[in-house]
Coordinates of C-alpha atoms and ligand atoms in Angstrom, one line a residue:
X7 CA -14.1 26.3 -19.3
X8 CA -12.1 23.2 -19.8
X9 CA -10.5 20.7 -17.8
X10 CA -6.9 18.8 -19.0
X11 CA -5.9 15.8 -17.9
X12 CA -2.8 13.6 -19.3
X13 CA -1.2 10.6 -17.8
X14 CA 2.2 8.1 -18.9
X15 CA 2.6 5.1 -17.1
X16 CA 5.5 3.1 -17.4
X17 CA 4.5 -0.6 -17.5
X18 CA 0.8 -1.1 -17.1
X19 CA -2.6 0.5 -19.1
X20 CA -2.8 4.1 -18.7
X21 CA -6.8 3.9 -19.0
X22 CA -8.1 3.6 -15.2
X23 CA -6.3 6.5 -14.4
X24 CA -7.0 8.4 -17.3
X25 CA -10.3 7.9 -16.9
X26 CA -10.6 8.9 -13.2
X27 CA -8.2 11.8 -13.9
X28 CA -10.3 12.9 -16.2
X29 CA -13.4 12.3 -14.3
X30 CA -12.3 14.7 -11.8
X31 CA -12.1 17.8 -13.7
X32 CA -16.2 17.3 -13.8
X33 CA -17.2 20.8 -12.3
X34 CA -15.4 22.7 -15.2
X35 CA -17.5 21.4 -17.9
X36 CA -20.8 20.1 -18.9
X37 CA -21.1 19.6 -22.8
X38 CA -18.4 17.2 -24.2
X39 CA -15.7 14.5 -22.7
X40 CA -13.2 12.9 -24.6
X41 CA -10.1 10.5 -24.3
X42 CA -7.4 9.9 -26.1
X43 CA -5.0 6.7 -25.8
X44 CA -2.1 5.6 -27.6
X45 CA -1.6 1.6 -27.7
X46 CA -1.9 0.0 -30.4
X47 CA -2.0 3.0 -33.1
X48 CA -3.9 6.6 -31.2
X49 CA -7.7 5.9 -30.4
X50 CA -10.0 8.0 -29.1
X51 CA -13.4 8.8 -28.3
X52 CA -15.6 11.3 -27.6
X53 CA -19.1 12.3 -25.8
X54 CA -21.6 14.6 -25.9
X55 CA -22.1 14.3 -21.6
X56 CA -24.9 17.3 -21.6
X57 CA -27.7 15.0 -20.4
X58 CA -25.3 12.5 -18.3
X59 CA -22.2 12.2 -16.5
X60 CA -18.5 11.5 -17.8
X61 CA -18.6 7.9 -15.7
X62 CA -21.5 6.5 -17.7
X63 CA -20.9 7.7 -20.8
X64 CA -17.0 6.4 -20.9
X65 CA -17.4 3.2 -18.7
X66 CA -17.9 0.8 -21.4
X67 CA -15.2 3.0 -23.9
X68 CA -12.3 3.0 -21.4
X69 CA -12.0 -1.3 -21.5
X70 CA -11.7 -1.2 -25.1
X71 CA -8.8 1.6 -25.2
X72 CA -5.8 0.5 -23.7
X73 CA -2.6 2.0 -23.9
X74 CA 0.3 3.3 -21.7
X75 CA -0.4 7.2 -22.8
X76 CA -3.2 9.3 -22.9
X77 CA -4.9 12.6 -22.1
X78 CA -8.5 13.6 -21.5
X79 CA -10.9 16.6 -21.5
X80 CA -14.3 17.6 -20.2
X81 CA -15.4 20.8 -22.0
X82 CA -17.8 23.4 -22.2
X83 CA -17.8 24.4 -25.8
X84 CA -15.8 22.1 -28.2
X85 CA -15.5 18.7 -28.7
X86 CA -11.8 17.0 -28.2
X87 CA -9.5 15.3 -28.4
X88 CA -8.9 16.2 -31.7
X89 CA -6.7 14.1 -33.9
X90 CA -3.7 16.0 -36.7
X91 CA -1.8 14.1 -39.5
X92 CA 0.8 17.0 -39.7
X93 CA 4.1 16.7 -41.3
X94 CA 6.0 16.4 -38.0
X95 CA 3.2 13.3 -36.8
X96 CA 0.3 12.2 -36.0
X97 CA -0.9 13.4 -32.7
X98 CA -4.3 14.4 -30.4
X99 CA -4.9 17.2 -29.1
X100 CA -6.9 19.1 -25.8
X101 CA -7.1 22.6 -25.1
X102 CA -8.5 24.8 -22.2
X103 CA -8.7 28.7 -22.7
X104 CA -10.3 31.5 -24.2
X105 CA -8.9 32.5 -27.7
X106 CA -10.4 35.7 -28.2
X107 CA -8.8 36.8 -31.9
X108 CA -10.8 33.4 -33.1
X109 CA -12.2 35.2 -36.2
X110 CA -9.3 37.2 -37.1
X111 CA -7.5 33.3 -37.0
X112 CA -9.6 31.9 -38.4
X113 CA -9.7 33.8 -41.5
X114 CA -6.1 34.0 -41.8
X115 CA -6.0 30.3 -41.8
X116 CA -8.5 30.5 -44.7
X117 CA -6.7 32.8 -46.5
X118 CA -3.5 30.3 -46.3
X119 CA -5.7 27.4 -47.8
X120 CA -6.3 25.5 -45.0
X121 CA -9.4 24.2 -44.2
X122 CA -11.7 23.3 -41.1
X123 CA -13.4 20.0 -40.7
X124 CA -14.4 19.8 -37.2
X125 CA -18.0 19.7 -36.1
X126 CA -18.8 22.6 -33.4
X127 CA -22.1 24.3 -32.4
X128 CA -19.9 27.8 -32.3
X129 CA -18.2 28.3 -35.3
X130 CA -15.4 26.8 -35.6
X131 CA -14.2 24.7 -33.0
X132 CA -11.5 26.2 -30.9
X133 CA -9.0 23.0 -30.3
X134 CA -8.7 22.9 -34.2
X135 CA -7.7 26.4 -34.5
X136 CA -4.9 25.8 -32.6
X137 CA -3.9 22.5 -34.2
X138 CA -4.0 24.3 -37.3
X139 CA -1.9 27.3 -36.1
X140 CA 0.6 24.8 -34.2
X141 CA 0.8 22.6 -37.3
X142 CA 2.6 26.0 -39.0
X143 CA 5.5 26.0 -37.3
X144 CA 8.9 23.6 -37.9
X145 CA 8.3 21.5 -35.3
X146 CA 5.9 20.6 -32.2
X147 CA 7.6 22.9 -29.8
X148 CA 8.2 26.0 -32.4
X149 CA 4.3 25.4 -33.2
X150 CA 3.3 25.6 -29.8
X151 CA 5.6 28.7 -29.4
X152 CA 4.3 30.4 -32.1
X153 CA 0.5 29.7 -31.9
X154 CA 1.0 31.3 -28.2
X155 CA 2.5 34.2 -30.4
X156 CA -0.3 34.6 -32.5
X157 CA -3.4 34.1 -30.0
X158 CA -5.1 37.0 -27.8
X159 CA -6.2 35.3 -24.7
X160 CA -4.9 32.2 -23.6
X161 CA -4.3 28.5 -24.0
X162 CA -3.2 25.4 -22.4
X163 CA -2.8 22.6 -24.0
X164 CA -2.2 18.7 -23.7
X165 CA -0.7 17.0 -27.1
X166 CA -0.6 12.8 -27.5
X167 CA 1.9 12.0 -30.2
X168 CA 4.0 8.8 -30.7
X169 CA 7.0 11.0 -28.8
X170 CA 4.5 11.0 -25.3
X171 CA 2.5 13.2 -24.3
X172 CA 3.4 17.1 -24.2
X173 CA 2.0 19.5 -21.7
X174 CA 2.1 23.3 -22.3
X175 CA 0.4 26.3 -20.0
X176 CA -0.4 29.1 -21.4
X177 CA 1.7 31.6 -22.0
X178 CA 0.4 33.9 -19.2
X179 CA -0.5 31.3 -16.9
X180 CA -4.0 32.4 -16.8
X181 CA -4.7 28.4 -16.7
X182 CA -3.0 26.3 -14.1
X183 CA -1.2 23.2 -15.2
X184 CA 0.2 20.7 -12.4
X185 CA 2.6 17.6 -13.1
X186 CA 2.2 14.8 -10.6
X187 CA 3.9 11.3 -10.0
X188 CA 3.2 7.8 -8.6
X189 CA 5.4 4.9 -8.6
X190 CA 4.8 3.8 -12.1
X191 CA 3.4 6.9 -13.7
X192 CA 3.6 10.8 -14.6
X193 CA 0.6 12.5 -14.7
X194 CA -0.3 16.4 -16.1
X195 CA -3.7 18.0 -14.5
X196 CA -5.3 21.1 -14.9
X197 CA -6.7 20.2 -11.1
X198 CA -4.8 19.0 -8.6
X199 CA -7.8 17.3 -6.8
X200 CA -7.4 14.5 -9.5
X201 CA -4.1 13.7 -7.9
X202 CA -4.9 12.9 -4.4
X203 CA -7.6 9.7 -4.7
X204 CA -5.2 8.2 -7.4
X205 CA -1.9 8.4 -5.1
X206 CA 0.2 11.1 -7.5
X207 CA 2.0 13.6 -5.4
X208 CA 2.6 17.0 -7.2
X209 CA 5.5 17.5 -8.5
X210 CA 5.9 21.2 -10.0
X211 CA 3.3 23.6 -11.3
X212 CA 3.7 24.2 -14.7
X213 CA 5.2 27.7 -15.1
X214 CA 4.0 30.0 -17.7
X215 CA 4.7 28.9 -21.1
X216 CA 6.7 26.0 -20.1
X217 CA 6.5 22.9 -22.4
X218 CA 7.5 19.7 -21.4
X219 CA 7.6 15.9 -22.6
X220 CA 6.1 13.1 -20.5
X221 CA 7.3 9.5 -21.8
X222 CA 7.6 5.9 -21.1
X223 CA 11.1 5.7 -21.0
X224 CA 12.3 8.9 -19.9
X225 CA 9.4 10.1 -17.9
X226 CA 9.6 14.0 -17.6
X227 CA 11.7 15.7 -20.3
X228 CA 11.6 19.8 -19.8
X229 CA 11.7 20.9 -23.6
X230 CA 11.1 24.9 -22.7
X231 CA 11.6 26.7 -19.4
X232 CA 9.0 28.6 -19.5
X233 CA 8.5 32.6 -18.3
X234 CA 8.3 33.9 -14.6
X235 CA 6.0 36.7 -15.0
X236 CA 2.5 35.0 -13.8
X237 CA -1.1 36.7 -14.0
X238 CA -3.1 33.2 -13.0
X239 CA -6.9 33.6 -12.7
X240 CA -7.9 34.6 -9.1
X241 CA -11.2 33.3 -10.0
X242 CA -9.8 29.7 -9.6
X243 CA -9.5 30.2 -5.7
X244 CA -12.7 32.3 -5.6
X245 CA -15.2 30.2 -7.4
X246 CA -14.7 28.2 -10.7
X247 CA -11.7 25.6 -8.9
X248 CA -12.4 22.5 -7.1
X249 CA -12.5 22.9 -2.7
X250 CA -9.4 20.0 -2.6
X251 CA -7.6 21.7 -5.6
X252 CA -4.6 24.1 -5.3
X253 CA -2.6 26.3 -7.5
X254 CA 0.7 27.7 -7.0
X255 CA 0.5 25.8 -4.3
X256 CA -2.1 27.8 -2.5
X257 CA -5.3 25.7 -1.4
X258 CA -8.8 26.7 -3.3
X259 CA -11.1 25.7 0.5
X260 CA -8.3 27.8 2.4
X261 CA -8.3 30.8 0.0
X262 CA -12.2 30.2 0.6
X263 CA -12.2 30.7 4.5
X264 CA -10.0 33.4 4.7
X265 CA -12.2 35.3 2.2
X266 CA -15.3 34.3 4.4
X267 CA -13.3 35.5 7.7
X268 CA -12.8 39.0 5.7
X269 CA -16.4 39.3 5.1
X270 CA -17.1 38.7 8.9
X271 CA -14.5 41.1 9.6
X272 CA -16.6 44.0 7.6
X273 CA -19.4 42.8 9.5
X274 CA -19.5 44.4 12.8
X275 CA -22.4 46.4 12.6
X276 CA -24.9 43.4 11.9
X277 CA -26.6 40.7 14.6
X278 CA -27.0 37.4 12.9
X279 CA -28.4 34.4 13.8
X280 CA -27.3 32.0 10.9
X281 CA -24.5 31.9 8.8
X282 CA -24.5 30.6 5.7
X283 CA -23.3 29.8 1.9
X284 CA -24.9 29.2 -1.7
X285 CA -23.8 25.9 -2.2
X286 CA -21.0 24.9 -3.4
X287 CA -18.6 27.5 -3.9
X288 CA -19.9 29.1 -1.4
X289 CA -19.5 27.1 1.3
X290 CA -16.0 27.3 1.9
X291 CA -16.3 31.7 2.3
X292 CA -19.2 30.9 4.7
X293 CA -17.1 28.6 6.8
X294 CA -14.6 31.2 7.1
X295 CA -17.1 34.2 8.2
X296 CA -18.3 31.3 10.8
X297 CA -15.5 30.6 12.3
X298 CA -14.1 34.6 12.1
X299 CA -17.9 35.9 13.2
X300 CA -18.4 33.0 15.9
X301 CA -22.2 32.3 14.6
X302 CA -23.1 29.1 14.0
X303 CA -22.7 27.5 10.3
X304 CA -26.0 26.1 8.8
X305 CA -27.5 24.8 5.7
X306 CA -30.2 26.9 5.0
X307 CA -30.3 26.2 1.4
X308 CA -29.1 22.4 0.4
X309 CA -28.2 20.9 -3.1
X310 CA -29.3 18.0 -4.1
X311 CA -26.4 17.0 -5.5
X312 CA -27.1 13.8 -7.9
X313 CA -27.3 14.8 -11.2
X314 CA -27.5 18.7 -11.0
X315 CA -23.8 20.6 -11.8
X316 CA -22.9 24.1 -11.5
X317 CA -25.4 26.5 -12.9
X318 CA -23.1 28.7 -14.2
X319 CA -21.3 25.9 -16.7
X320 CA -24.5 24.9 -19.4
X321 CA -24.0 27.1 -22.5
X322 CA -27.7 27.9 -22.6
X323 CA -29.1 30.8 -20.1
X324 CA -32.5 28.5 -19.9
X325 CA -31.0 25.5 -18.5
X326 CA -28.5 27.3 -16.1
X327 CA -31.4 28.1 -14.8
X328 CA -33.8 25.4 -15.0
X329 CA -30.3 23.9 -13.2
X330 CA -30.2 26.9 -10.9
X331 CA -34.4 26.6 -9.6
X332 CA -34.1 22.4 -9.1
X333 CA -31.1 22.3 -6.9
X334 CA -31.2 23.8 -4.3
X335 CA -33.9 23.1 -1.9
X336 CA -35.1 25.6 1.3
X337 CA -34.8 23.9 5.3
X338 CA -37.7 25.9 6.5
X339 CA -37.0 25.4 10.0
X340 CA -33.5 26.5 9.3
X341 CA -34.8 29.7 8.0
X342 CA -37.9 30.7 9.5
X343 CA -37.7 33.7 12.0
X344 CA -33.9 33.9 11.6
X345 CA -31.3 36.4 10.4
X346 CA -29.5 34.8 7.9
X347 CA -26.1 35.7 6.3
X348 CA -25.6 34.1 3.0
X349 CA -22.1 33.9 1.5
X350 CA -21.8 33.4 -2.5
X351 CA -18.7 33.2 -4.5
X352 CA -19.6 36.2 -6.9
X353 CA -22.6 37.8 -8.6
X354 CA -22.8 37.8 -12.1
X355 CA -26.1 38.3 -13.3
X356 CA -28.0 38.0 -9.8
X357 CA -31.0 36.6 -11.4
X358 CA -30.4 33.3 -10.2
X359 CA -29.0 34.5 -6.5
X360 CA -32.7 36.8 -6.4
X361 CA -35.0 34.2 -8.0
X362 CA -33.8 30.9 -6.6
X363 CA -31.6 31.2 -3.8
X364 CA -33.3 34.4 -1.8
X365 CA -36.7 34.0 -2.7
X366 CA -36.7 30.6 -1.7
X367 CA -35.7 32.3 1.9
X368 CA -37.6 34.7 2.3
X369 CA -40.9 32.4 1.4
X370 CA -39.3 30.0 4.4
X371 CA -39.9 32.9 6.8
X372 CA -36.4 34.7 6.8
X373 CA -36.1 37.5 8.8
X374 CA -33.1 39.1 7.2
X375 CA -31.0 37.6 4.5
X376 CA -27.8 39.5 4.3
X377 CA -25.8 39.0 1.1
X378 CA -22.0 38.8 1.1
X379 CA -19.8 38.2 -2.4
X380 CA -16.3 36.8 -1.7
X381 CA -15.1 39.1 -4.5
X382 CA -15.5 42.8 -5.7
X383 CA -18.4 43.7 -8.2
X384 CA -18.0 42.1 -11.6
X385 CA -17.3 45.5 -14.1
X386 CA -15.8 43.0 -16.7
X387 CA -16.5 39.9 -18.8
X388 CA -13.6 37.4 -18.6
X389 CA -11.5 37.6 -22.0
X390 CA -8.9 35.1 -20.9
X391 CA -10.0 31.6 -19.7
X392 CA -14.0 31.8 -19.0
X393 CA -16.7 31.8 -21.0
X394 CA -18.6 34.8 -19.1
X395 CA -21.5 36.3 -20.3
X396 CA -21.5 39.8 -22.1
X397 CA -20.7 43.3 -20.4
X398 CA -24.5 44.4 -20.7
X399 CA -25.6 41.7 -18.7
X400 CA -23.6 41.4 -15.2
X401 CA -25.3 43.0 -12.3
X402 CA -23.2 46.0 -11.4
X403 CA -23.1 46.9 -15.0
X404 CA -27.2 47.6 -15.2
X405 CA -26.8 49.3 -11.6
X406 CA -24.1 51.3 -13.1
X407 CA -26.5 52.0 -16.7
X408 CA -29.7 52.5 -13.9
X409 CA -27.8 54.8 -12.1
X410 CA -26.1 56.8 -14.9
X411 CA -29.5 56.7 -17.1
X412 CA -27.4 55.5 -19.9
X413 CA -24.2 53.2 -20.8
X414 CA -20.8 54.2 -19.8
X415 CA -17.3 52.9 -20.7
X416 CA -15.3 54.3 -17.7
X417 CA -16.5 52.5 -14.7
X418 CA -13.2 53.4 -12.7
X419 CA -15.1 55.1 -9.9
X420 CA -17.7 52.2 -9.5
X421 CA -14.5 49.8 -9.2
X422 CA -13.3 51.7 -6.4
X423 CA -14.6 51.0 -2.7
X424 CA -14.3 54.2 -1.5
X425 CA -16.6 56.1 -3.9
X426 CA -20.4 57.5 -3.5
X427 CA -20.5 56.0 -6.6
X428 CA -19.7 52.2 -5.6
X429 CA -21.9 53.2 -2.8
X430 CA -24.4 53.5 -4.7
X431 CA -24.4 51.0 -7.3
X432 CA -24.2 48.1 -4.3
X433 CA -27.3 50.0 -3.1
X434 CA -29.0 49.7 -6.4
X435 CA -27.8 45.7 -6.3
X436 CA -29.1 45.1 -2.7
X437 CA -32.4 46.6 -4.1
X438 CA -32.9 44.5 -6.8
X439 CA -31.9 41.3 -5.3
X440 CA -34.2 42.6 -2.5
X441 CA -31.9 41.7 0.5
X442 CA -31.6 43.1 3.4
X443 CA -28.1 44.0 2.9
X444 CA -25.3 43.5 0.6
X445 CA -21.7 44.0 1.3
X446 CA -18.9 43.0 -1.4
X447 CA -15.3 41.6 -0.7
X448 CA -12.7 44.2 -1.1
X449 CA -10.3 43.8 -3.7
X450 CA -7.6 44.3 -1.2
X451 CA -9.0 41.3 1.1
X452 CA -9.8 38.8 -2.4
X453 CA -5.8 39.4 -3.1
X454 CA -4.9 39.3 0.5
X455 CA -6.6 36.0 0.9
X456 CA -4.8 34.7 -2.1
X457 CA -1.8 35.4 -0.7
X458 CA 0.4 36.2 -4.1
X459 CA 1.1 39.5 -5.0
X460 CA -1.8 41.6 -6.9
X461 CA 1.0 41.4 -9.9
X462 CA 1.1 38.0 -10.5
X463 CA -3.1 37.6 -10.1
X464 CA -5.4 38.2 -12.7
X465 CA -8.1 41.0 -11.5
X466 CA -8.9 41.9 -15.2
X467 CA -12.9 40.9 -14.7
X468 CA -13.1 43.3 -11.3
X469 CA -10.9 46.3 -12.3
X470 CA -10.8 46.2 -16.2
X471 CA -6.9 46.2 -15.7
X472 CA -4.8 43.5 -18.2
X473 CA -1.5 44.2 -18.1
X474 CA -0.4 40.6 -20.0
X475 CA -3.1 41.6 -22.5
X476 CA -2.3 42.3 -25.9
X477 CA -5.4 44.9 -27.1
X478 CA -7.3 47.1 -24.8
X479 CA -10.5 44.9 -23.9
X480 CA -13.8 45.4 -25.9
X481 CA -17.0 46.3 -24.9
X482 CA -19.4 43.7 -25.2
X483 CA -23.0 45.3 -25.0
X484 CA -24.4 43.5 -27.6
X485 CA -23.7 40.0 -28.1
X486 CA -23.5 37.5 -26.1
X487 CA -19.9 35.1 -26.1
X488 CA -22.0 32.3 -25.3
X489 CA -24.6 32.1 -27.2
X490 CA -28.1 30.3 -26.2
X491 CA -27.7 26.8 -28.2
X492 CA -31.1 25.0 -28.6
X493 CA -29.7 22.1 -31.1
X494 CA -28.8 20.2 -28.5
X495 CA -29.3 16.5 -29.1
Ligands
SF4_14 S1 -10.7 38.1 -16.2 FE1 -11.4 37.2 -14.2 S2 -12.1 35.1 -14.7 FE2 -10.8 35.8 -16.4 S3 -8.7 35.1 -16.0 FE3 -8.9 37.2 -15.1 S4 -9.6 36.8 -13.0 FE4 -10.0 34.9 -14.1

């Protein structure tokens, strides 16, 4: 995951802002920052933020880099901004996505004689790639066209050029972008929660494949209209997006509580004492089955929130969950002698959910602990915007291999809700995360809560279904996309 942030300001230093903006898109990544400013001449820098935050790392950087433009990135894999000499201009360059033809490009840009420079700990470093492939086309915008063209997956992009700065989202619109204003300044976010604290009221969300031009003097200049077929990631609402964010103008905590009020609504045949969430994503669901189910909302299970983020983010499986065991810490007299419902975003392996969320209960004294996903089973890695791990390892796949005595490629019945056979493999979960019960949100209720329609969502990672995709997905049994990195400095 990556998250984009890009501001123009009119008269004063953009580099408070950019900073901030760019602070805010924290919970999407937890390897590199970067900033990019153009002032005097394009300056940037960039840091490794694995062992600390964004804030410390860039406090000292930011009063050195002043300038009226900028963009900024906190990543997961690569480090950017990148910088280009191409024969239409200097510029820098972020990217968030999920190119998954990498190699293929990769070697085709070989083959044409260009060459890679760019340090990365996975190959080839993404953001170059597609300054590479944008830097083959006439101009900035016919690049950008055609690298969208050319990738499977998808990519949104910021660009900082002596022009301004240049926005595009992804061709599908797996990725949100969202341009905002102030009274001196445009601003592009990949998050609208960076908006609110630094007074930029949204303007439009970006539509698919749109492309426009933020400057100085002109301010917003649309250079390509941009498609309206839409298939954004529902996994933005459901887990990976801020609480205070939206897209498409649809709140992430509100998508949240109507999920959470769905789960309650499954719910009638169970007493419970507690309600509850995995903190933080899933707070917001278990607000919503409180409110729906009329138990009272506790915090069985708090996070002790300086200096531990997301456990799903780190590229390495040993520190999500060293990350996963140290945050969260038990109430006992929260938990002892109650029945508990616990709501979590999603299960995707369930290791950590088992080893460091219900164990931690049931040692408290639980009485129950009754498990509720505000999404369907995962059947399917992510192959457009998240870095998810490989087919093999997510939960309902190994019920599904348990259960079947072997691997299978069509999982169609264990996708559908009404099947013995989804029956059965949520049986096998609740086993193995040894809960008392476990009941998944319905597909139906996830889109429902959403509130667009199924069509313009993607679902691709619950029902294997891509219709903006360009190949039929692969099976990844064997290797992992995200591979355990242990040359971290
Ligand atoms: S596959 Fe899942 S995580 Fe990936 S874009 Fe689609 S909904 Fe989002």
């Amino acid at each position: 995951m990556s998250g984009l942030f890009g501001v123009v300001s009119k008269e004063e230093s953009c580099t408070p802002t950019l900073f901030y903006g760019t602070d805010y898109h924290s919970h999407l990544g937890t390897e590199y920052g970067g900033l990019a400013v153009s002032g005097d001449g394009l300056r940037h820098k960039i840091h490794d933020i694995s062992q600390s935050q964004f804030k410390s790392k860039f406090f000292e950087d930011i009063g050195r880099m002043a300038g009226r433009m900028g963009i900024g990135a906190i990543s997961d894999a690569d480090e950017q901004p990148l910088f280009t000499r191409s024969r239409f201009g200097e510029f820098y360059i972020v990217t968030a996505g999920l190119i998954e033809n990498k190699e293929a490009l990769t070697q085709e840009l070989l083959s044409r004689g260009l060459s890679f420079s760019e340090p990365s700990k996975n190959g080839i470093n993404t953001t170059e790639i597609i300054a590479k492939l944008i830097t083959l086309g006439d101009d900035l915008i016919q690049g950008i066209e055609k690298m969208f063209e050319k990738i499977n997956g998808s990519c949104s992009l910021l660009i900082l050029s002596k022009e301004g700065v240049y926005a595009a989202r992804d061709r599908r619109g797996y990725t949100p972008l969202v341009l905002g204003k102030n009274d001196g300044m445009w601003a592009v976010t990949s998050e609208t929660c960076a908006f609110t604290n630094l007074g930029f009221s949204p303007v439009k969300f970006l539509r698919p494949g749109e492309i426009i031009l933020l400057n100085e003097k002109e301010g917003l200049v649309s250079r390509t209209p941009g498609l309206p077929d839409n298939q954004i990631c529902t996994f933005l609402w459901i887990y990976t997006g801020f609480p205070a964010s939206s897209y498409e103008n649809i709140g992430v905590e509100t998508v949240r509580e109507r999920c959470g009020r769905a789960l309650a609504r499954q719910d009638k045949d169970i007493d419970i004492d507690v309600v509850s969430g995995v903190p933080d994503s899933g707070v917001g669901h278990a607000i919503g089955y409180a409110m729906e189910s009329k138990r009272p909302y506790r915090r069985p299970l708090v996070k002790y929130t300086p200096g531990y983020g997301r456990s799903y983010t780190p590229p390495s499986q040993e520190t999500r969950d060293l990350v996963a065991k140290m945050k969260l810490i038990p109430i006992r007299s929260i938990i002892e002698n109650n029945r508990l419902v616990v709501c979590e975003d999603s299960i995707v392996r369930g290791t950590q959910l088992k080893n460091f969320a219900v164990k931690k209960l049931w040692d408290c004294g639980a009485k129950e602990v009754h498990v509720r996903p505000a999404c369907p089973p995962l059947m399917f890695p992510c192959r457009f915007c998240l870095s998810t791990r490989t087919t093999a390892e997510l939960a309902a796949r190994r019920a599904v291999r348990a259960l079947e005595g072997r691997d299978v490629e069509d999982v169609a019945g264990y996708c559908d809700a009404t099947t013995e056979k989804y029956k059965k493999m949520v049986e096998w979960i609740a086993r193995d995360l040894e809960v008392t019960s476990l009941r998944y949100l319905t597909l139906h209720d996830m889109v429902a809560a959403v509130g667009l329609p199924k069509e313009r969502l993607c679902t691709y990672c619950w029902t294997g279904e891509h219709p903006g995709a360009k190949n039929p997905p692969k099976e990844d049994t064997q290797q992992t996309k995200n591979p355990v990195r242990t040359d971290r400095p």
